[in-house]
XYZ file of C-alpha atoms in Angstrom:
549
model
C -47.486 35.220 31.942
C -49.555 34.003 29.004
C -49.850 30.358 28.061
C -48.627 31.243 24.578
C -45.353 32.608 25.930
C -44.915 29.626 28.239
C -45.614 27.286 25.344
C -43.017 29.128 23.295
C -40.429 28.507 26.015
C -40.989 24.770 26.265
C -41.086 24.487 22.488
C -37.834 26.417 22.336
C -36.253 23.978 24.804
C -37.367 21.020 22.681
C -36.259 22.736 19.473
C -32.843 23.289 21.021
C -32.540 19.579 21.765
C -33.602 18.758 18.219
C -30.837 20.959 16.868
C -28.288 19.161 19.039
C -29.516 15.783 17.753
C -30.004 16.916 14.158
C -27.598 14.341 12.710
C -29.226 11.351 14.411
C -32.741 12.566 13.615
C -31.861 12.947 9.936
C -30.391 9.458 9.939
C -33.590 8.132 11.533
C -35.699 9.922 8.908
C -33.574 8.453 6.102
C -33.901 5.017 7.684
C -37.676 5.366 7.970
C -37.973 6.419 4.341
C -35.782 3.507 3.242
C -37.897 1.059 5.268
C -41.112 2.210 3.591
C -39.668 2.179 0.073
C -38.106 -1.252 0.574
C -41.302 -2.693 2.104
C -43.540 -1.414 -0.706
C -41.157 -2.573 -3.424
C -40.557 -5.896 -1.687
C -44.230 -6.846 -1.485
C -45.088 -5.450 -4.912
C -42.197 -7.219 -6.620
C -42.970 -10.429 -4.725
C -46.554 -10.343 -6.012
C -45.361 -9.735 -9.566
C -42.715 -12.483 -9.291
C -44.995 -15.163 -7.804
C -47.773 -14.450 -10.282
C -45.387 -14.335 -13.223
C -43.715 -17.592 -12.156
C -47.104 -19.296 -11.797
C -48.200 -18.186 -15.257
C -44.895 -19.317 -16.732
C -45.411 -22.735 -15.176
C -48.933 -22.986 -16.556
C -47.730 -21.951 -20.015
C -45.511 -24.991 -20.287
C -41.962 -26.234 -19.959
C -40.499 -23.877 -22.573
C -41.949 -20.791 -20.897
C -40.743 -21.977 -17.508
C -37.239 -22.527 -18.859
C -37.083 -19.046 -20.379
C -38.520 -17.278 -17.267
C -35.791 -15.264 -15.546
C -36.244 -15.960 -11.848
C -32.691 -15.195 -10.727
C -32.796 -11.428 -11.023
C -36.198 -10.882 -9.300
C -35.338 -13.269 -6.448
C -32.005 -11.523 -5.935
C -33.712 -8.123 -5.826
C -36.298 -9.448 -3.358
C -33.530 -10.671 -1.048
C -31.754 -7.325 -1.366
C -34.922 -5.429 -0.500
C -35.478 -7.652 2.539
C -31.955 -6.918 3.740
C -32.371 -3.193 3.111
C -35.664 -3.131 5.009
C -34.179 -4.935 8.016
C -31.026 -2.826 8.091
C -32.912 0.448 7.584
C -35.365 -0.432 10.359
C -32.452 -1.044 12.721
C -30.864 2.271 11.781
C -34.149 4.134 12.197
C -34.905 2.681 15.624
C -31.403 3.047 17.024
C -30.803 6.560 15.689
C -34.282 7.844 16.580
C -34.396 6.436 20.092
C -30.806 7.386 20.827
C -31.557 10.960 19.795
C -34.691 10.984 21.960
C -33.011 9.504 25.022
C -30.005 11.814 24.781
C -32.301 14.823 24.392
C -34.473 13.825 27.357
C -31.397 13.201 29.495
C -30.566 16.886 29.008
C -34.151 18.106 29.149
C -34.979 16.636 32.573
C -32.217 18.537 34.418
C -33.272 21.720 32.623
C -36.850 21.253 33.784
C -35.758 20.385 37.317
C -33.630 23.543 37.419
C -36.600 25.549 36.159
C -38.780 24.039 38.882
C -36.195 24.813 41.565
C -35.948 28.398 40.306
C -39.717 28.856 40.037
C -41.606 31.092 42.473
C -41.707 29.392 45.896
C -45.477 29.030 45.905
C -45.242 26.991 42.715
C -42.136 24.931 43.446
C -43.073 24.041 47.020
C -46.760 23.678 46.221
C -46.084 20.787 43.846
C -46.414 17.460 45.637
C -43.713 14.825 45.245
C -46.094 12.561 43.326
C -47.121 15.310 40.921
C -43.529 16.432 40.446
C -42.548 12.832 39.704
C -45.352 12.522 37.136
C -44.220 15.666 35.353
C -40.531 14.845 35.285
C -41.098 11.195 34.320
C -44.415 10.529 32.554
C -44.732 13.959 30.950
C -41.149 13.995 29.734
C -41.561 10.439 28.435
C -44.615 11.605 26.489
C -42.517 14.380 24.950
C -40.137 11.645 23.754
C -42.589 10.896 20.954
C -41.911 14.368 19.537
C -38.406 13.126 18.727
C -39.062 9.501 17.786
C -41.898 10.256 15.387
C -40.010 12.903 13.425
C -39.192 10.166 10.918
C -42.904 9.378 10.416
C -43.658 12.018 7.711
C -40.630 10.885 5.715
C -41.601 7.232 6.008
C -45.209 8.002 5.087
C -44.255 10.173 2.136
C -41.692 7.744 0.752
C -43.985 4.750 1.182
C -46.985 6.486 -0.371
C -44.959 7.763 -3.323
C -43.411 4.338 -3.959
C -46.839 2.664 -3.831
C -48.365 5.210 -6.202
C -45.490 4.819 -8.687
C -45.669 1.020 -8.666
C -49.450 1.035 -8.979
C -49.273 3.501 -11.844
C -47.032 1.042 -13.698
C -50.140 -1.137 -14.065
C -52.399 1.752 -15.125
C -52.310 5.499 -14.370
C -55.919 5.263 -13.161
C -54.927 2.752 -10.482
C -52.194 5.089 -9.250
C -54.614 8.013 -9.108
C -57.210 6.015 -7.189
C -54.578 4.862 -4.690
C -53.454 8.450 -4.137
C -57.057 9.484 -3.432
C -57.523 6.518 -1.089
C -54.383 7.382 0.853
C -55.595 10.955 1.211
C -58.982 9.819 2.514
C -57.268 7.415 4.898
C -55.008 10.107 6.335
C -57.909 12.543 6.691
C -60.064 9.985 8.490
C -57.230 9.033 10.837
C -56.741 12.672 11.800
C -60.464 13.113 12.515
C -60.628 9.945 14.646
C -57.506 10.925 16.561
C -58.806 14.399 17.333
C -62.239 13.165 18.369
C -61.203 10.082 20.353
C -57.482 9.784 21.083
C -56.582 13.403 21.824
C -59.088 13.962 24.681
C -58.298 10.591 26.252
C -54.542 11.169 25.936
C -54.796 14.569 27.602
C -56.919 13.230 30.450
C -54.577 10.274 30.941
C -51.567 12.524 31.567
C -53.507 14.329 34.307
C -54.828 11.056 35.727
C -51.325 9.614 36.024
C -50.247 12.644 38.056
C -53.315 12.369 40.289
C -52.707 8.666 40.892
C -49.042 9.136 41.794
C -49.911 12.093 44.009
C -52.547 10.064 45.860
C -50.267 7.066 46.345
C -47.426 9.309 47.511
C -49.629 11.007 50.085
C -50.842 7.696 51.485
C -47.338 6.249 51.484
C -46.096 9.162 53.584
C -48.733 8.335 56.209
C -48.241 4.546 56.007
C -47.061 4.058 59.625
C -50.031 5.961 61.041
C -52.494 4.096 58.812
C -51.048 0.774 59.930
C -51.287 1.843 63.555
C -54.975 2.719 63.132
C -55.776 -0.273 60.930
C -56.620 1.782 57.843
C -54.845 -0.386 55.283
C -58.104 -1.549 53.674
C -59.407 2.016 53.487
C -56.155 3.138 51.853
C -56.314 0.273 49.352
C -59.906 1.154 48.456
C -58.953 4.811 48.118
C -56.130 3.983 45.713
C -58.388 1.592 43.797
C -60.945 4.382 43.326
C -58.371 6.767 41.851
C -56.809 3.955 39.809
C -60.223 3.019 38.412
C -60.563 6.460 36.827
C -57.046 6.162 35.411
C -57.852 2.712 33.991
C -61.129 3.920 32.492
C -59.294 6.674 30.636
C -56.633 4.195 29.529
C -59.406 1.977 28.180
C -60.817 4.887 26.177
C -57.385 5.581 24.734
C -56.952 1.925 23.806
C -60.380 1.891 22.178
C -59.409 4.973 20.200
C -56.359 3.090 18.932
C -58.655 0.217 17.988
C -60.966 2.488 16.012
C -58.009 4.018 14.173
C -56.672 0.532 13.384
C -60.117 -0.517 12.164
C -60.250 2.542 9.928
C -56.837 1.655 8.535
C -58.071 -1.869 7.758
C -61.091 -0.436 5.958
C -58.871 1.879 3.934
C -56.673 -1.086 2.998
C -59.707 -3.010 1.743
C -60.923 0.061 -0.125
C -57.552 0.485 -1.797
C -57.612 -3.096 -3.065
C -61.235 -2.831 -4.221
C -60.494 0.331 -6.193
C -57.046 -0.497 -7.540
C -57.604 -4.057 -8.816
C -60.537 -3.228 -11.171
C -58.622 -0.159 -12.363
C -55.851 -2.434 -13.699
C -58.095 -3.966 -16.336
C -56.014 -4.408 -19.469
C -52.768 -4.904 -17.598
C -51.116 -8.289 -17.229
C -51.931 -10.426 -14.205
C -48.425 -10.007 -12.710
C -48.818 -6.222 -12.934
C -52.254 -6.461 -11.310
C -50.728 -8.429 -8.456
C -47.927 -5.865 -8.174
C -50.441 -3.002 -8.048
C -52.666 -4.699 -5.464
C -49.863 -5.562 -3.060
C -48.157 -2.196 -3.530
C -51.469 -0.549 -2.637
C -51.705 -2.640 0.530
C -48.194 -1.657 1.581
C -48.840 1.968 0.702
C -51.668 2.033 3.234
C -49.503 0.083 5.684
C -46.849 2.786 5.444
C -49.416 5.169 6.932
C -49.618 3.074 10.114
C -46.799 5.169 11.581
C -49.006 8.229 11.113
C -51.831 6.484 12.952
C -49.499 5.709 15.863
C -48.269 9.288 16.011
C -51.824 10.632 15.975
C -52.738 8.259 18.782
C -50.032 9.884 20.962
C -50.768 13.496 20.018
C -53.110 14.249 22.912
C -50.761 12.901 25.558
C -47.818 14.806 24.086
C -49.796 18.067 23.893
C -51.014 17.765 27.497
C -47.517 16.848 28.656
C -46.131 20.005 27.047
C -48.862 22.095 28.669
C -48.015 20.618 32.082
C -44.288 21.088 31.539
C -44.977 24.707 30.589
C -45.730 25.339 34.245
C -42.185 24.352 35.197
C -40.518 26.837 32.847
C -41.538 30.114 34.486
C -38.644 32.522 34.384
C -37.787 34.786 37.325
C -39.352 38.194 37.130
C -37.047 40.716 35.519
C -38.357 43.249 38.042
C -36.590 41.476 40.926
C -33.020 42.201 41.891
C -30.646 39.269 41.395
C -27.735 40.287 43.608
C -27.918 40.547 47.400
C -26.614 43.989 48.367
C -25.728 43.230 51.992
C -25.426 40.367 54.489
C -27.022 42.473 57.203
C -30.661 41.787 58.123
C -33.431 43.989 59.443
C -36.753 42.818 60.841
C -38.861 45.839 60.005
C -41.746 45.072 62.379
C -39.535 45.945 65.376
C -36.754 47.781 63.577
C -34.212 45.119 64.639
C -30.901 45.265 62.769
C -28.661 42.205 62.639
C -25.090 42.116 61.432
C -23.444 38.774 60.534
C -22.376 37.012 63.722
C -25.408 38.164 65.730
C -28.031 35.780 67.072
C -31.794 36.062 67.224
C -34.378 33.520 68.422
C -38.058 33.307 67.541
C -40.536 31.742 69.920
C -44.277 31.600 70.240
C -47.181 29.162 70.282
C -47.627 26.504 67.626
C -49.178 27.951 64.494
C -47.991 31.482 65.241
C -45.969 31.615 62.013
C -42.380 31.249 63.240
C -41.328 28.871 60.457
C -43.167 30.880 57.824
C -41.405 34.039 58.966
C -37.899 32.668 58.424
C -38.882 30.810 55.234
C -40.081 34.076 53.720
C -36.702 35.577 54.508
C -34.827 32.653 52.950
C -36.874 32.652 49.746
C -38.760 29.444 50.478
C -42.104 31.258 50.593
C -43.324 34.422 48.855
C -41.801 37.411 50.626
C -44.077 40.019 52.160
C -43.168 43.582 51.210
C -41.723 45.539 54.095
C -41.213 42.559 56.425
C -37.504 41.742 55.990
C -34.714 43.909 54.602
C -31.258 42.908 53.403
C -29.273 46.031 54.088
C -31.570 48.768 52.826
C -33.267 46.598 50.194
C -36.654 45.017 50.758
C -36.305 41.216 50.603
C -39.444 41.120 48.459
C -37.460 42.935 45.728
C -34.687 40.311 45.628
C -35.002 37.037 43.780
C -35.487 34.015 46.060
C -32.382 32.252 44.764
C -30.329 35.307 45.643
C -31.613 35.292 49.215
C -31.144 31.545 49.636
C -27.409 31.903 49.098
C -27.171 33.741 52.427
C -28.561 30.933 54.556
C -27.630 27.426 55.690
C -31.028 26.009 56.551
C -31.925 23.054 58.777
C -35.676 22.622 58.451
C -37.982 21.283 61.105
C -39.165 18.616 58.641
C -35.912 16.912 57.622
C -35.903 15.519 54.068
C -33.350 12.846 53.192
C -32.713 11.121 49.887
C -32.574 7.335 49.605
C -28.790 7.195 49.555
C -25.791 7.144 51.876
C -24.839 9.431 54.723
C -22.205 10.963 52.455
C -24.692 11.650 49.643
C -27.137 13.316 51.995
C -24.435 15.541 53.467
C -23.044 16.517 50.071
C -26.385 18.034 49.124
C -25.015 21.093 50.913
C -22.123 21.317 48.444
C -18.680 19.814 47.772
C -16.731 18.788 50.865
C -13.965 16.365 51.752
C -14.319 13.563 54.281
C -12.648 15.592 57.016
C -15.286 18.313 56.680
C -18.076 15.740 56.679
C -16.829 14.147 59.905
C -16.371 17.566 61.504
C -19.981 18.460 60.698
C -21.159 15.152 62.140
C -19.130 15.827 65.284
C -20.749 19.236 65.661
C -24.158 17.583 65.293
C -23.290 14.894 67.896
C -23.808 12.180 65.267
C -20.254 11.084 64.462
C -20.179 8.345 67.113
C -23.344 6.768 65.696
C -22.047 6.773 62.106
C -18.680 5.352 63.188
C -20.400 2.297 64.683
C -21.382 1.259 61.157
C -18.429 -0.387 59.346
C -19.452 1.428 56.170
C -19.070 4.811 57.850
C -20.036 7.671 55.551
C -21.161 5.152 52.937
C -23.806 3.664 55.238
C -27.283 3.850 53.642
C -29.986 5.861 55.363
C -32.949 4.267 53.554
C -35.938 5.921 51.912
C -36.725 9.055 53.897
C -34.037 8.059 56.426
C -35.914 4.957 57.595
C -32.690 3.349 58.894
C -32.194 6.261 61.315
C -34.153 7.284 64.367
C -36.070 10.559 64.403
C -33.340 12.272 66.435
C -30.619 10.922 64.139
C -32.454 12.233 61.064
C -32.703 15.651 62.687
C -28.997 15.699 63.539
C -28.070 14.580 60.023
C -30.063 17.522 58.681
C -28.247 19.767 61.141
C -24.848 18.446 60.000
C -25.841 19.130 56.396
C -26.615 22.749 57.259
C -23.216 23.079 58.971
C -21.501 22.165 55.678
C -22.974 25.084 53.769
C -20.723 28.126 53.608
C -23.215 30.900 54.327
C -23.142 33.949 56.615
C -26.312 32.883 58.466
C -27.454 29.644 60.079
C -31.226 29.190 59.959
C -32.243 26.469 62.437
C -35.866 25.441 62.942
C -36.357 23.376 66.115
C -32.843 21.860 65.924
C -33.191 19.859 69.182
C -36.779 18.657 68.822
C -37.046 14.975 69.780
C -33.575 14.792 71.385
C -33.000 13.584 74.916
C -31.494 16.033 77.416
C -27.938 14.638 77.189
C -27.870 14.679 73.381
C -29.456 18.131 73.321
C -26.727 19.400 75.604
C -23.965 18.017 73.352
C -25.596 19.486 70.233
C -25.978 22.941 71.782
C -22.462 22.985 73.220
C -21.012 22.026 69.820
C -23.188 24.666 68.134
C -21.923 27.368 70.512
C -18.337 26.432 69.714
C -19.046 26.305 65.985
C -20.619 29.777 65.944
C -17.636 31.181 67.812
C -15.263 29.501 65.355
C -17.003 30.405 62.098
C -18.474 33.791 62.972
C -21.819 32.816 61.451
C -24.982 34.565 62.524
C -27.874 32.529 63.892
C -31.627 32.745 63.431
C -33.236 30.126 65.645
C -36.800 28.873 66.000
C -37.563 26.904 69.158
C -40.024 26.586 71.995
C -37.507 24.879 74.323
C -35.566 26.991 76.849
C -32.175 25.344 76.269
C -31.720 26.347 72.603
C -33.062 29.834 73.317
C -30.193 30.357 75.768
C -27.839 30.591 72.781
C -29.457 33.844 71.661
C -29.264 37.086 73.635
C -32.451 38.322 71.976
C -35.803 36.565 71.682
C -38.666 37.708 69.483
C -42.083 36.324 70.324
C -44.171 35.758 67.214
C -47.844 36.478 67.891
C -50.391 33.834 67.063
C -51.647 33.785 63.481
C -49.759 36.832 62.251
C -50.274 38.788 65.454
C -47.852 41.556 66.519
C -44.226 40.706 67.140
C -43.125 41.213 70.737
C -39.415 41.707 71.330
C -37.430 41.193 74.539
C -33.951 42.388 75.491
C -33.281 44.681 72.550
C -30.471 46.381 74.437
C -28.652 43.045 74.564
C -29.063 42.775 70.808
C -27.375 46.073 70.245
C -24.329 44.929 72.178
C -24.228 41.326 70.869
């Protein structure tokens, strides 16, 4: 699918969030415009008032007595209050709109990632996925917050030009030209300096988090082999590139700020001489209004500084929005399975085991069936339909899967079990009983609310495996898909797990697809299929038993 179409999808998602937050965004824009107008008028009027008061004092006592200072000072105080209040409204409304929108956008993107083709969803490392759903989405936040910037810039520039023109029309015209030159220069600097650095920084953040995540996963082994210093140096090397890019981005912001300062000086140099013939208070008003008019453009400079990061973030988020192919069938026509390589038909309730040497492809074979890897045409059939013609999410609904590599969230036992779906406490304890883990959980006074730690660090390897098994038992699906369910268990525990599994299958009527290289689990299945090494031919034993199972 083309990048243009993908970009249209992510832009449509953001546009939808903008529509939902339209009221708050309009309020933020009105607040930003009010801030700029109040700031320009406040400084301009202050310059006029101070200069006028000084001249009245120099002119003598009579002039000082007749000078009306009450009205200007009251207006100045009012403008200060308006500026403060409007700034509060702008910040609260704009950031609330952005945060509410992102709170809805992240689940949408996560759902899109989960529904993406398996090679994309499973090929994304945890660090890279974290960078996209956190840093990239945070970068998109600026697309909401800075929507008030054009209104603030326009209102501030127009107010400054009007006030300056009150001194002389020429001064107003020169300020307008200066503001145009300033905006043009800021855009050029941002595109040349900030945009490339911002784009590279988004990628560098993902690379850094990916690298740290990979090393963190191997932390015990690195400690055992004394590789902590090597790991620290490795992270420092990747971080150095990230920091170098961050430095470039900061320097770009400095150059834009320096340009803004030059434009401010230019505005004063051009406007003040152009007020020749006007009174000194009006000259002061024009000069300070010009300064604030350029200052109002600082929001534009900030937005331009973030453009590159936001654009790269959208490009990276595009990759999470791939829609399922319309050519694939959504519904699953049948719960029956057929392994085409040996013409083996399985009805729900039947059992089949896969064995073979390590690396033969046993796990890959069942993951292709369950939609966790790209399906191979003609390998598996659901009823009479090729599994490759059915969407992965449709196939996944048929299976309760306990993977060989158990993944647990940093939460409680209950939270990890409920990943399988809603269930009451009685069902949770029953699943733990069937996995021979209930006794262990009951020894903790917190029971189901006992924490398991990051990656299940508070549990042993065998306990993590049995918790994953219990989670699979909670899923209401016609087929159990178990990959090495007793790996790492002692003989007594393995016996309890297999006995409970036999009873559970008899009670629920679920079918079983089992991967194991241990004899005990294989005894549950009347038929064993040997998977040849590295995609070699499948060799089947006891097919007659299968037909009568």
